[in-house]
Tab-separated table of C-alpha atoms in Angstrom:
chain	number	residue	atom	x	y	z
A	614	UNK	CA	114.635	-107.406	48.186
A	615	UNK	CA	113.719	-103.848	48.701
A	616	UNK	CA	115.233	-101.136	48.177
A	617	UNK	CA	115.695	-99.610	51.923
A	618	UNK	CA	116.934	-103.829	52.593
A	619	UNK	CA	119.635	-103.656	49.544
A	620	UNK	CA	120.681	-100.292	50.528
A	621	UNK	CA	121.152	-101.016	53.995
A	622	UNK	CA	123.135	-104.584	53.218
A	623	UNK	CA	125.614	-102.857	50.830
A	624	UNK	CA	126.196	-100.675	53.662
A	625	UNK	CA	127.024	-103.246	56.018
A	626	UNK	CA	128.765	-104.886	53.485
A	627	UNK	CA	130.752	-101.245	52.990
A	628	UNK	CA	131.283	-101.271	56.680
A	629	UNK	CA	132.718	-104.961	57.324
A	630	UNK	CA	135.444	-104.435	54.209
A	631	UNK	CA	136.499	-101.219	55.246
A	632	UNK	CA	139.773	-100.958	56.388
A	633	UNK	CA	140.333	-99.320	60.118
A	634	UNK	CA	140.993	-95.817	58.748
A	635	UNK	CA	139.111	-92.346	58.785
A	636	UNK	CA	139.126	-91.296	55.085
A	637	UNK	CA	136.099	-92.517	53.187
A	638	UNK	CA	137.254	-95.260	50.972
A	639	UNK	CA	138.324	-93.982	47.057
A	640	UNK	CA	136.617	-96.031	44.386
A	641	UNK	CA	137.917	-94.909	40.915
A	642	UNK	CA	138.246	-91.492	39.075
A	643	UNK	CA	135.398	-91.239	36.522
A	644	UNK	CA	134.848	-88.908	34.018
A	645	UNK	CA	137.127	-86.476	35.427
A	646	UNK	CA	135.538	-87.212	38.824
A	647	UNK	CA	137.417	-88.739	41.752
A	648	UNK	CA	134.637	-90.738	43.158
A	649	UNK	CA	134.940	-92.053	47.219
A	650	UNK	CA	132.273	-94.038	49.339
A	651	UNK	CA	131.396	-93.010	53.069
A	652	UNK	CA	129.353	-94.971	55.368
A	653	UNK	CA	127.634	-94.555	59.337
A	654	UNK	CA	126.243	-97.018	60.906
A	655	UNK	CA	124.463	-96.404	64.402
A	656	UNK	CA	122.393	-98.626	67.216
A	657	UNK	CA	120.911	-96.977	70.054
A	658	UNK	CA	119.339	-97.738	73.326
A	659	UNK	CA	117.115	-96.254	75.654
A	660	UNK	CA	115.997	-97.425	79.098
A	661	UNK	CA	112.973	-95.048	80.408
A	662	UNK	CA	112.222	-94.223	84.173
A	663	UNK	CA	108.476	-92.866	83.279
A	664	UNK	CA	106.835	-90.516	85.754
A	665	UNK	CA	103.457	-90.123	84.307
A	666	UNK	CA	103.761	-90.519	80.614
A	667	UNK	CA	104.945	-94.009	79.524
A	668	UNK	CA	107.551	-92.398	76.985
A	669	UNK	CA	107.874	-96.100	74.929
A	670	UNK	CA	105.185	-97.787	75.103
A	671	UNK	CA	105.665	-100.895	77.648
A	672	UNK	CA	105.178	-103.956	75.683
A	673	UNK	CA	103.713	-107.007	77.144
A	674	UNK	CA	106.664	-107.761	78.795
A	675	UNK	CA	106.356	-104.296	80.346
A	676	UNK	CA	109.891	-103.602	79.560
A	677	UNK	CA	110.754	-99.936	80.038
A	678	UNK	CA	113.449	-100.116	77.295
A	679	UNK	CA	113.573	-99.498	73.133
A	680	UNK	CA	116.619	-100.451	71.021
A	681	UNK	CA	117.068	-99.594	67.752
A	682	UNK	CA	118.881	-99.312	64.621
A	683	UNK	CA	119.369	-95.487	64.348
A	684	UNK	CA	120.972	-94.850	61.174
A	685	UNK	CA	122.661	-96.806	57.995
A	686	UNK	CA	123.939	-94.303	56.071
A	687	UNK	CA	125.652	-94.582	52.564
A	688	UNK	CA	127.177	-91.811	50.737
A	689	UNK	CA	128.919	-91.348	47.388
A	690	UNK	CA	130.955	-88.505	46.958
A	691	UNK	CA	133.004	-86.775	44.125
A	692	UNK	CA	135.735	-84.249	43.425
A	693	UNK	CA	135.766	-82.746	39.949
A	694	UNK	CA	135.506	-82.284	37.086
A	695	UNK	CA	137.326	-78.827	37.615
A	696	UNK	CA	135.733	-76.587	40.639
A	697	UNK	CA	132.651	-78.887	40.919
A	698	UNK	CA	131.910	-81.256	43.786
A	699	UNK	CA	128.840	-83.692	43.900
A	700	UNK	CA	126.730	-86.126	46.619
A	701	UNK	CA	124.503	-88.512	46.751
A	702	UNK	CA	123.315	-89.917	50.425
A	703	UNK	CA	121.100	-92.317	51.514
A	704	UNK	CA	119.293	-93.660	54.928
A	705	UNK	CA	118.547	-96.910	54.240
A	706	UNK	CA	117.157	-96.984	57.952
A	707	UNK	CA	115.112	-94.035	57.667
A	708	UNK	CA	114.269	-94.709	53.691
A	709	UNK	CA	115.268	-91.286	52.862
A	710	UNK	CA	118.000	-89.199	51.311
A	711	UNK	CA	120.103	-87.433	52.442
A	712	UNK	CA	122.416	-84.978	51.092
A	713	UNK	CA	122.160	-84.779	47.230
A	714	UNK	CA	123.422	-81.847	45.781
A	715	UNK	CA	126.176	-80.298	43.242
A	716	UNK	CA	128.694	-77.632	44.545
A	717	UNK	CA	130.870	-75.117	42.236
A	718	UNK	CA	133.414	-73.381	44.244
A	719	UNK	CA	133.444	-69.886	43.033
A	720	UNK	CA	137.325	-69.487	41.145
A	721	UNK	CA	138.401	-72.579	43.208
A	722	UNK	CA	137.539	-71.261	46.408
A	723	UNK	CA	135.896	-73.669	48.893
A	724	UNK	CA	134.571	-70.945	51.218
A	725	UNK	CA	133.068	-69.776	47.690
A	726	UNK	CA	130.213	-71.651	46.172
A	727	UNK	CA	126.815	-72.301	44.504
A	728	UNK	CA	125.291	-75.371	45.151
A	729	UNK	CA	121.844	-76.938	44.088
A	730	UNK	CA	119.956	-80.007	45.293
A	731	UNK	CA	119.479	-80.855	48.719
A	732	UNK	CA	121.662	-79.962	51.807
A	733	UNK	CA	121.544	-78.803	54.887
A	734	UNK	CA	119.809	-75.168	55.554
A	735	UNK	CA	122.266	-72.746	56.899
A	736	UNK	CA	120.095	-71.596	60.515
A	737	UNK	CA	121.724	-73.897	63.068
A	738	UNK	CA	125.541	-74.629	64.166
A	739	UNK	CA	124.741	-77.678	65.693
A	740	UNK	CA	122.417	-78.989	62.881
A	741	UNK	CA	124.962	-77.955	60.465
A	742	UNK	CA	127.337	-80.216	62.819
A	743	UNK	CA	127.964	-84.074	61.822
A	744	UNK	CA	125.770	-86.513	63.086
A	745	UNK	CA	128.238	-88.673	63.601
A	746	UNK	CA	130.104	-86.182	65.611
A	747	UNK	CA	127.575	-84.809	67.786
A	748	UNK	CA	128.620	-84.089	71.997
A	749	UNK	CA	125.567	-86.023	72.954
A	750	UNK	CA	123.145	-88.453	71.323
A	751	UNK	CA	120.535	-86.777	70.976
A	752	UNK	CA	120.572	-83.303	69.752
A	753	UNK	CA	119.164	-80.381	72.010
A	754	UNK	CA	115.266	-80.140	72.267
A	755	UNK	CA	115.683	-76.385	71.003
A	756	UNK	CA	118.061	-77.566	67.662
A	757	UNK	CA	115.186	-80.834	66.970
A	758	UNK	CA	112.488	-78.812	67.346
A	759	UNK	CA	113.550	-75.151	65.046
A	760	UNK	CA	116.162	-76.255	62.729
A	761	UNK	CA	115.208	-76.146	58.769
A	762	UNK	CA	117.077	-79.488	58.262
A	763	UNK	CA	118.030	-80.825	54.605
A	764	UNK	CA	115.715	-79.553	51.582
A	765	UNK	CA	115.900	-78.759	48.473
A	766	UNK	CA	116.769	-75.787	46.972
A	767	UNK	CA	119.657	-73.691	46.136
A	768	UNK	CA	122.132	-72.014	47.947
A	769	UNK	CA	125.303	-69.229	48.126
A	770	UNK	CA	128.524	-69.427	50.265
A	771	UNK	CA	131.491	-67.301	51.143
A	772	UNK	CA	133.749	-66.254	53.783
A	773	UNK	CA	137.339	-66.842	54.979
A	774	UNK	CA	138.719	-68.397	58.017
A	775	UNK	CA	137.148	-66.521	60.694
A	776	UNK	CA	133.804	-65.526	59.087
A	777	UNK	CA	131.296	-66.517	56.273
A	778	UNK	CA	127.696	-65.841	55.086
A	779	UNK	CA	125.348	-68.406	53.986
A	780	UNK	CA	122.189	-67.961	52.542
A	781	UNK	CA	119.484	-70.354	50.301
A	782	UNK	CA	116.215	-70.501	48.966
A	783	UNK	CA	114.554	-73.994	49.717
A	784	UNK	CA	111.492	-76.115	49.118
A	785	UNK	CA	110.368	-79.805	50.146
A	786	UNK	CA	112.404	-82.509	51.217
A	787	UNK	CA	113.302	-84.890	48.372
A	788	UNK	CA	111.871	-87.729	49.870
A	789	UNK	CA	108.026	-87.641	49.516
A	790	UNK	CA	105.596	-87.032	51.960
A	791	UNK	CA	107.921	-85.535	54.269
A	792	UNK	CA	108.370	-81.905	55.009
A	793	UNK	CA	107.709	-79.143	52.711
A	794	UNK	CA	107.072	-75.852	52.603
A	795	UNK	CA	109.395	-73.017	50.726
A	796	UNK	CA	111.483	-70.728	52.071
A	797	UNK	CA	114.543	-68.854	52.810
A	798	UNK	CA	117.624	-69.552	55.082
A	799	UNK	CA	120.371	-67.075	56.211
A	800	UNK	CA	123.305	-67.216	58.289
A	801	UNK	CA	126.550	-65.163	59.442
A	802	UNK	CA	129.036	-66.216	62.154
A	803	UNK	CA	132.429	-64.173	62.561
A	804	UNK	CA	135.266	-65.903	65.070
A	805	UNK	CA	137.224	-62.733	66.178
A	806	UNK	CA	139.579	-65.473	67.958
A	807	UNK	CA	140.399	-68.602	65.569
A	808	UNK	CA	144.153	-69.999	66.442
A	809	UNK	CA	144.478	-73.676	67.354
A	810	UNK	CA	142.865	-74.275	70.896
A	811	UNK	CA	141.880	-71.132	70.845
A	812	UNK	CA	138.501	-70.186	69.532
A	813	UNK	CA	135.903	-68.342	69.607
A	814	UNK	CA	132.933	-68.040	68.105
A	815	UNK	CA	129.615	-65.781	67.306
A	816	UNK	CA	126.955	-66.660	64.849
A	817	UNK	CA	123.147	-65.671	63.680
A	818	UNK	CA	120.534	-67.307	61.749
A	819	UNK	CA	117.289	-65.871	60.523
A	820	UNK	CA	114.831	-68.933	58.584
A	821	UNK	CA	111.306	-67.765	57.341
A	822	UNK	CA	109.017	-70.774	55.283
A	823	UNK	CA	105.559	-71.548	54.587
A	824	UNK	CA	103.929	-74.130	56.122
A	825	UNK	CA	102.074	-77.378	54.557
A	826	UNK	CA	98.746	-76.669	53.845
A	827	UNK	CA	98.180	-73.981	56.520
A	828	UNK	CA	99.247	-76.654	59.293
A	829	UNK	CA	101.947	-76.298	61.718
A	830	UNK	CA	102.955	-78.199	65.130
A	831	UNK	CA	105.430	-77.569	67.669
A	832	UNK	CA	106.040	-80.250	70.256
A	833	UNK	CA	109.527	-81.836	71.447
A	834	UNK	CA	110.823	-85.017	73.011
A	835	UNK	CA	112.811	-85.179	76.281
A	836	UNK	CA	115.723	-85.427	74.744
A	837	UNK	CA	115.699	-88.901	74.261
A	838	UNK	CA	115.153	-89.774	69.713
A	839	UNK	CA	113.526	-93.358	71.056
A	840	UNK	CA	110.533	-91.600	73.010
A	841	UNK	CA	107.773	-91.823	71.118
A	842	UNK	CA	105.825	-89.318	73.441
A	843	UNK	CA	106.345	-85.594	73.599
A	844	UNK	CA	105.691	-84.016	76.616
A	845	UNK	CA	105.514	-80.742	75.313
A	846	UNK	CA	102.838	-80.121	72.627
A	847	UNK	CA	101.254	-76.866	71.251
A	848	UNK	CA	98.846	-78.841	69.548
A	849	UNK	CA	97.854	-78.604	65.552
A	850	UNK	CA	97.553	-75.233	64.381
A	851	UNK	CA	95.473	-75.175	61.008
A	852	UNK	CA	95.620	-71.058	60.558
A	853	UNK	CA	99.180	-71.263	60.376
A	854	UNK	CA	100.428	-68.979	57.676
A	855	UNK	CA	104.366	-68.655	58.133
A	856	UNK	CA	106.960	-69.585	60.264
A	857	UNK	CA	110.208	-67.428	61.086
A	858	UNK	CA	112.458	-68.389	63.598
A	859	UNK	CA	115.732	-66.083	64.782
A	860	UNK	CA	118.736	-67.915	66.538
A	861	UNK	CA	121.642	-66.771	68.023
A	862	UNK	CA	124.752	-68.969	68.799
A	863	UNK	CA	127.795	-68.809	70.602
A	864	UNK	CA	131.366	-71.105	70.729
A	865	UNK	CA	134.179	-71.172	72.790
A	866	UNK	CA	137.065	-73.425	72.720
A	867	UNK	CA	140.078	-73.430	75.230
A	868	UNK	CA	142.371	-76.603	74.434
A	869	UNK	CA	140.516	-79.562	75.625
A	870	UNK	CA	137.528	-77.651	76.947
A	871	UNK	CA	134.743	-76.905	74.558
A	872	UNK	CA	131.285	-74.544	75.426
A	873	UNK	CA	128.651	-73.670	73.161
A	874	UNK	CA	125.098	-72.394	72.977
A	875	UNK	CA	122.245	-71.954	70.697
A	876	UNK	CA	119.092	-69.581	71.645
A	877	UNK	CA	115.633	-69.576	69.194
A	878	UNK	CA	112.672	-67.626	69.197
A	879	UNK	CA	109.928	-68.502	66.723
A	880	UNK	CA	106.977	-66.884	65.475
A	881	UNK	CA	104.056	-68.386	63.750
A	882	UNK	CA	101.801	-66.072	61.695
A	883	UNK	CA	98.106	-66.890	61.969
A	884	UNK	CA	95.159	-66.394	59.969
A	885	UNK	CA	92.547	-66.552	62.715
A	886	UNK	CA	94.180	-66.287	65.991
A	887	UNK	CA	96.647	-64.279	67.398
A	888	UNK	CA	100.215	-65.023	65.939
A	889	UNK	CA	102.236	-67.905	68.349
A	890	UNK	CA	105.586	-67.252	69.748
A	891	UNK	CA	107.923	-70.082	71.577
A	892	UNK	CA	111.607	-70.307	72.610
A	893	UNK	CA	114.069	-72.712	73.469
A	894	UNK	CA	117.749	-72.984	74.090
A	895	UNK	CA	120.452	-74.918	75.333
A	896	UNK	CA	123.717	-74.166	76.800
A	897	UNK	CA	126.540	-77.783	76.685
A	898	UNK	CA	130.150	-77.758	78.259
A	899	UNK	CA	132.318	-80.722	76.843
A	900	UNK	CA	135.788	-81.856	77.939
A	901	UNK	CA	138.110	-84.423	76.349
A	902	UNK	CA	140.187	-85.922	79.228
A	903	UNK	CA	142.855	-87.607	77.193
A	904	UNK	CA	144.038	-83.566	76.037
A	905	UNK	CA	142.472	-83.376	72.155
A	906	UNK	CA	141.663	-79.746	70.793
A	907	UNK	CA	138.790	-79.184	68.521
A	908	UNK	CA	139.268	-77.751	64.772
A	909	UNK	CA	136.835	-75.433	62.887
A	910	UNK	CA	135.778	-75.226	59.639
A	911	UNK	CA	133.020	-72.984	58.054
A	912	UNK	CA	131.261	-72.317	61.044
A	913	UNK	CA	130.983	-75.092	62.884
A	914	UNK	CA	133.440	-76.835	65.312
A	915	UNK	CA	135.213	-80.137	63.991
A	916	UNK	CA	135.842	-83.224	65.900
A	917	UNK	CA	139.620	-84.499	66.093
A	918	UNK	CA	141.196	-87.922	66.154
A	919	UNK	CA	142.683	-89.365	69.049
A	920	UNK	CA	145.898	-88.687	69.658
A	921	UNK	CA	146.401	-92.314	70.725
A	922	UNK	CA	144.575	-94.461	68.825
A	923	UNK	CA	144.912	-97.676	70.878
A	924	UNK	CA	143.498	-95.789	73.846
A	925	UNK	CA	141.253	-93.910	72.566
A	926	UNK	CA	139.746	-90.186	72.922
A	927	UNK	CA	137.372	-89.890	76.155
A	928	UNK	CA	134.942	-86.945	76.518
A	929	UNK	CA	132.695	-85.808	79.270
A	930	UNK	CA	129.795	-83.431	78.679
A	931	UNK	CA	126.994	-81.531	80.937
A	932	UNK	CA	124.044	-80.075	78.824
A	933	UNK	CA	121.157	-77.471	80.119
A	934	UNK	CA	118.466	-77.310	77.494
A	935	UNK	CA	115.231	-75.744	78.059
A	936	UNK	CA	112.042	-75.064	75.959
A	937	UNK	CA	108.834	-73.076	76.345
A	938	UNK	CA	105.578	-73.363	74.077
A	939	UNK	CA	103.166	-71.092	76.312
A	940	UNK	CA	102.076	-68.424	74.564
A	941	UNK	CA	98.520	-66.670	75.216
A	942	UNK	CA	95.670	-69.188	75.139
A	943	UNK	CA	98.116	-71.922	73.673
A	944	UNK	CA	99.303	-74.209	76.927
A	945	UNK	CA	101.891	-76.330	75.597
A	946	UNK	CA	104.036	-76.409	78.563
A	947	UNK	CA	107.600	-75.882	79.058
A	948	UNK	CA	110.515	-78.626	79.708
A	949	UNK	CA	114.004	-79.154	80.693
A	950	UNK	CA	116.475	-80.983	80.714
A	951	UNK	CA	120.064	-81.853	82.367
A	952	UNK	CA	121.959	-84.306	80.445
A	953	UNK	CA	125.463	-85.767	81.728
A	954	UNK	CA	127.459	-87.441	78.839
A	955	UNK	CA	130.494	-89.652	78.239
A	956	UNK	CA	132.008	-90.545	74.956
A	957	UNK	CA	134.680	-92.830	74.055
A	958	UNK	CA	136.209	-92.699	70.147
A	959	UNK	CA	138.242	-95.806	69.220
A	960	UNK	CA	141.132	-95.707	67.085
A	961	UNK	CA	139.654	-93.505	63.377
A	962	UNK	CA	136.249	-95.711	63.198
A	963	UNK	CA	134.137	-96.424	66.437
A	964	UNK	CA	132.826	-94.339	68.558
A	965	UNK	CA	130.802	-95.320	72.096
A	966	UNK	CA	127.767	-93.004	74.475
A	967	UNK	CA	126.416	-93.447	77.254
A	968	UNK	CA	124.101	-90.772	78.747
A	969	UNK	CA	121.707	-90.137	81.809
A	970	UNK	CA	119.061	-87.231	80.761
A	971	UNK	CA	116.792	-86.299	84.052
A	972	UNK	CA	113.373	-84.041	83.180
A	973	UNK	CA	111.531	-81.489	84.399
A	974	UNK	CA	108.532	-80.705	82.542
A	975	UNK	CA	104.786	-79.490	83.337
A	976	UNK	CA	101.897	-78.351	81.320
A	977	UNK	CA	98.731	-77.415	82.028
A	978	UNK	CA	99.446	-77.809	85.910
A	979	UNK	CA	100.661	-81.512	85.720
A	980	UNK	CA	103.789	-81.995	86.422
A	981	UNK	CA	106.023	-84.755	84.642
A	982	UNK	CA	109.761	-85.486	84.965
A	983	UNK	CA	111.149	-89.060	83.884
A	984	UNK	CA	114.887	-89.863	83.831
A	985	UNK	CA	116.294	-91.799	80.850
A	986	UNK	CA	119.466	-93.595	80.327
A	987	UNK	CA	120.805	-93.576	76.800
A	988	UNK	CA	123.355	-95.568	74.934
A	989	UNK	CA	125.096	-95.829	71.439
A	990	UNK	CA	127.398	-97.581	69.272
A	991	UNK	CA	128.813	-96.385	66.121
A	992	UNK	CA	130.645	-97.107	62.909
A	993	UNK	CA	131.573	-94.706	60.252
A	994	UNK	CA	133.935	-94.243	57.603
């Protein structure tokens, strides 16, 4: 058996003994280390309504569906000795890592830290969001498409309650022969308002990296992480010197009602041509029917339980995301995208989507706009 197969199984295993609670489960404390074991397992589905491009691929059967096993994640995590804090993460669906990393909290500070390995870049709020938490399944074009995700590298903390500043210095991913280039990573956000319910929320992110080999490509899926066709596409560029992108983000929370934002503009130095510029953003209401509040934590909102477990929490969500990659001689067309979203979390481990994305995209004068349903299941601990 290989690894990615073992990985995955022990997961499962994980999954089936764990007991129907939220807190990852505690193994032992060794060497000073208190030592717990988290777990997510997703499957997703996606049924296509193709206009022009077929976004799947129709099979023999010319079924316009794809069904998948999205992520098994395992993660090992550990408090101590003293200030420090440790991970190690795997995708056994992917074959990846995932977050691997040390942390020392700065005089026993949380919101005070050093931490080496690989994590999560700080230039996005909803990247920097959990997966397992995220308002709709798949995360906005504009987030997919800009966001330095995990890399390695090191990285500086601080803040309070209501404000922190993050900045790195990053390389590859740990997993070979996926992205690289090295780089830096910075991000503020202040919350002027931060009482319970009652939040809000301003952020910005500056991220500036080399690029593999002089190559770059920007292209994005309809908002749909099954597609295997992008209907936007700025092609290869292979006088690509640097990238920088600049974000700006915005949160507001109002009891049960949550709204957010993210806007990016990115700029591509190039050796031969003119330098490239694209943007995208996306705008997503959310509201949880049965009354639950949202928390926040370092920047980013945090999901809550539901108040009735037996019953569950219900959510539903409206999302406007939009993205353009015409610049100058470069036609790579612009899309969006209106997604309408319903989630339902069961007791502290399950969580259910279902979403309907419609499209509306065009480049170089042909015109394509597909509708896609999308569904998910989910297990975490």
């Amino acid at each position: 058996m290989n690894l990615p197969r073992l990985t995955l199984s022990l997961a499962l295993l994980a999954a089936l003994a764990a007991p129907t609670a939220h807190a990852e489960i505690a193994i032992d404390s060794i060497a000073g280390s208190d030592v717990s074991l988290e777990g997510l397992i997703q499957a997703d589905g996606n049924w296509f309504d193709n206009d022009l491009a077929d976004l799947n691929g129709i099979g023999a059967n010319g079924d316009d569906s794809e069904f998948e096993l999205r992520r098994a994640e395992i993660v090992l995590k550990g408090k101590g000795p003293g200030n420090y804090e440790w991970v190690i993460g795997y995708d056994a669906k992917a074959d990846k890592f995932l977050d691997v990393n040390v942390k020392y909290k700065l005089g026993g500070n949380s919101s005070h830290f050093v931490q080496v390995g690989q994590f999560k870049q700080p230039n996005s709020m909803e990247e920097s969001s959990s997966t397992k938490n995220n308002d709709f399944i798949s995360k906005s074009m504009a987030t997919n498409t800009y966001a330095v995700a995990r890399r390695l590298g090191v990285g500086y903390g601080f803040g309070a309650d209501n404000w922190s500043i993050n900045a790195s210095y990053f390389g590859r991913e740990l997993t070979r022969n996926l992205a690289h280039g090295s780089g830096y990573g910075l991000r503020g956000t202040w919350a002027p308002i931060n009482d319970k319910g009652n939040i809000l929320h301003f952020g910005l992110a500056y991220a500036n990296y080399d690029t593999d080999a002089d190559t770059f490509r920007v292209r994005a899926r309809p908002d749909a992480d099954l597609a295997t066709v992008r209907l936007v596409d700025a092609g290869t560029m292979t006088d690509s010197d640097r990238v920088a992108t600049t974000s700006i983000e915005g949160l507001w929370i109002h009891g049960p009602f949550k709204l957010q934002g993210e806007y990016y503009t990115s700029d591509i130095k190039r050796l031969a041509n003119s330098d490239y510029t694209s943007t995208a953003g996306y705008i997503q209401g959310l509201w949880n029917i049965t009354g639950e509040t949202w928390g926040y934590k370092g920047g980013v909102p945090t999901t809550p339980l539901p108040d009735q477990p037996g019953s569950g929490m219900w959510q539903l969500g409206l999302r406007y995301d939009t993205i353009d990659l015409n610049d100058g001689a470069v036609e790579g067309g612009k899309m969006n995208t209106l997604t309408a979203g319903v989630n339902w979390y069961w007791r502290s481990n399950f969580k259910f989507a279902l979403n309907y994305v419609k499209v509306n995209s065009e480049r170089q004068g042909l015109s394509d706009d597909p509708s896609i349903v999308e569904a998910r299941a989910q297990f975490y601990w």
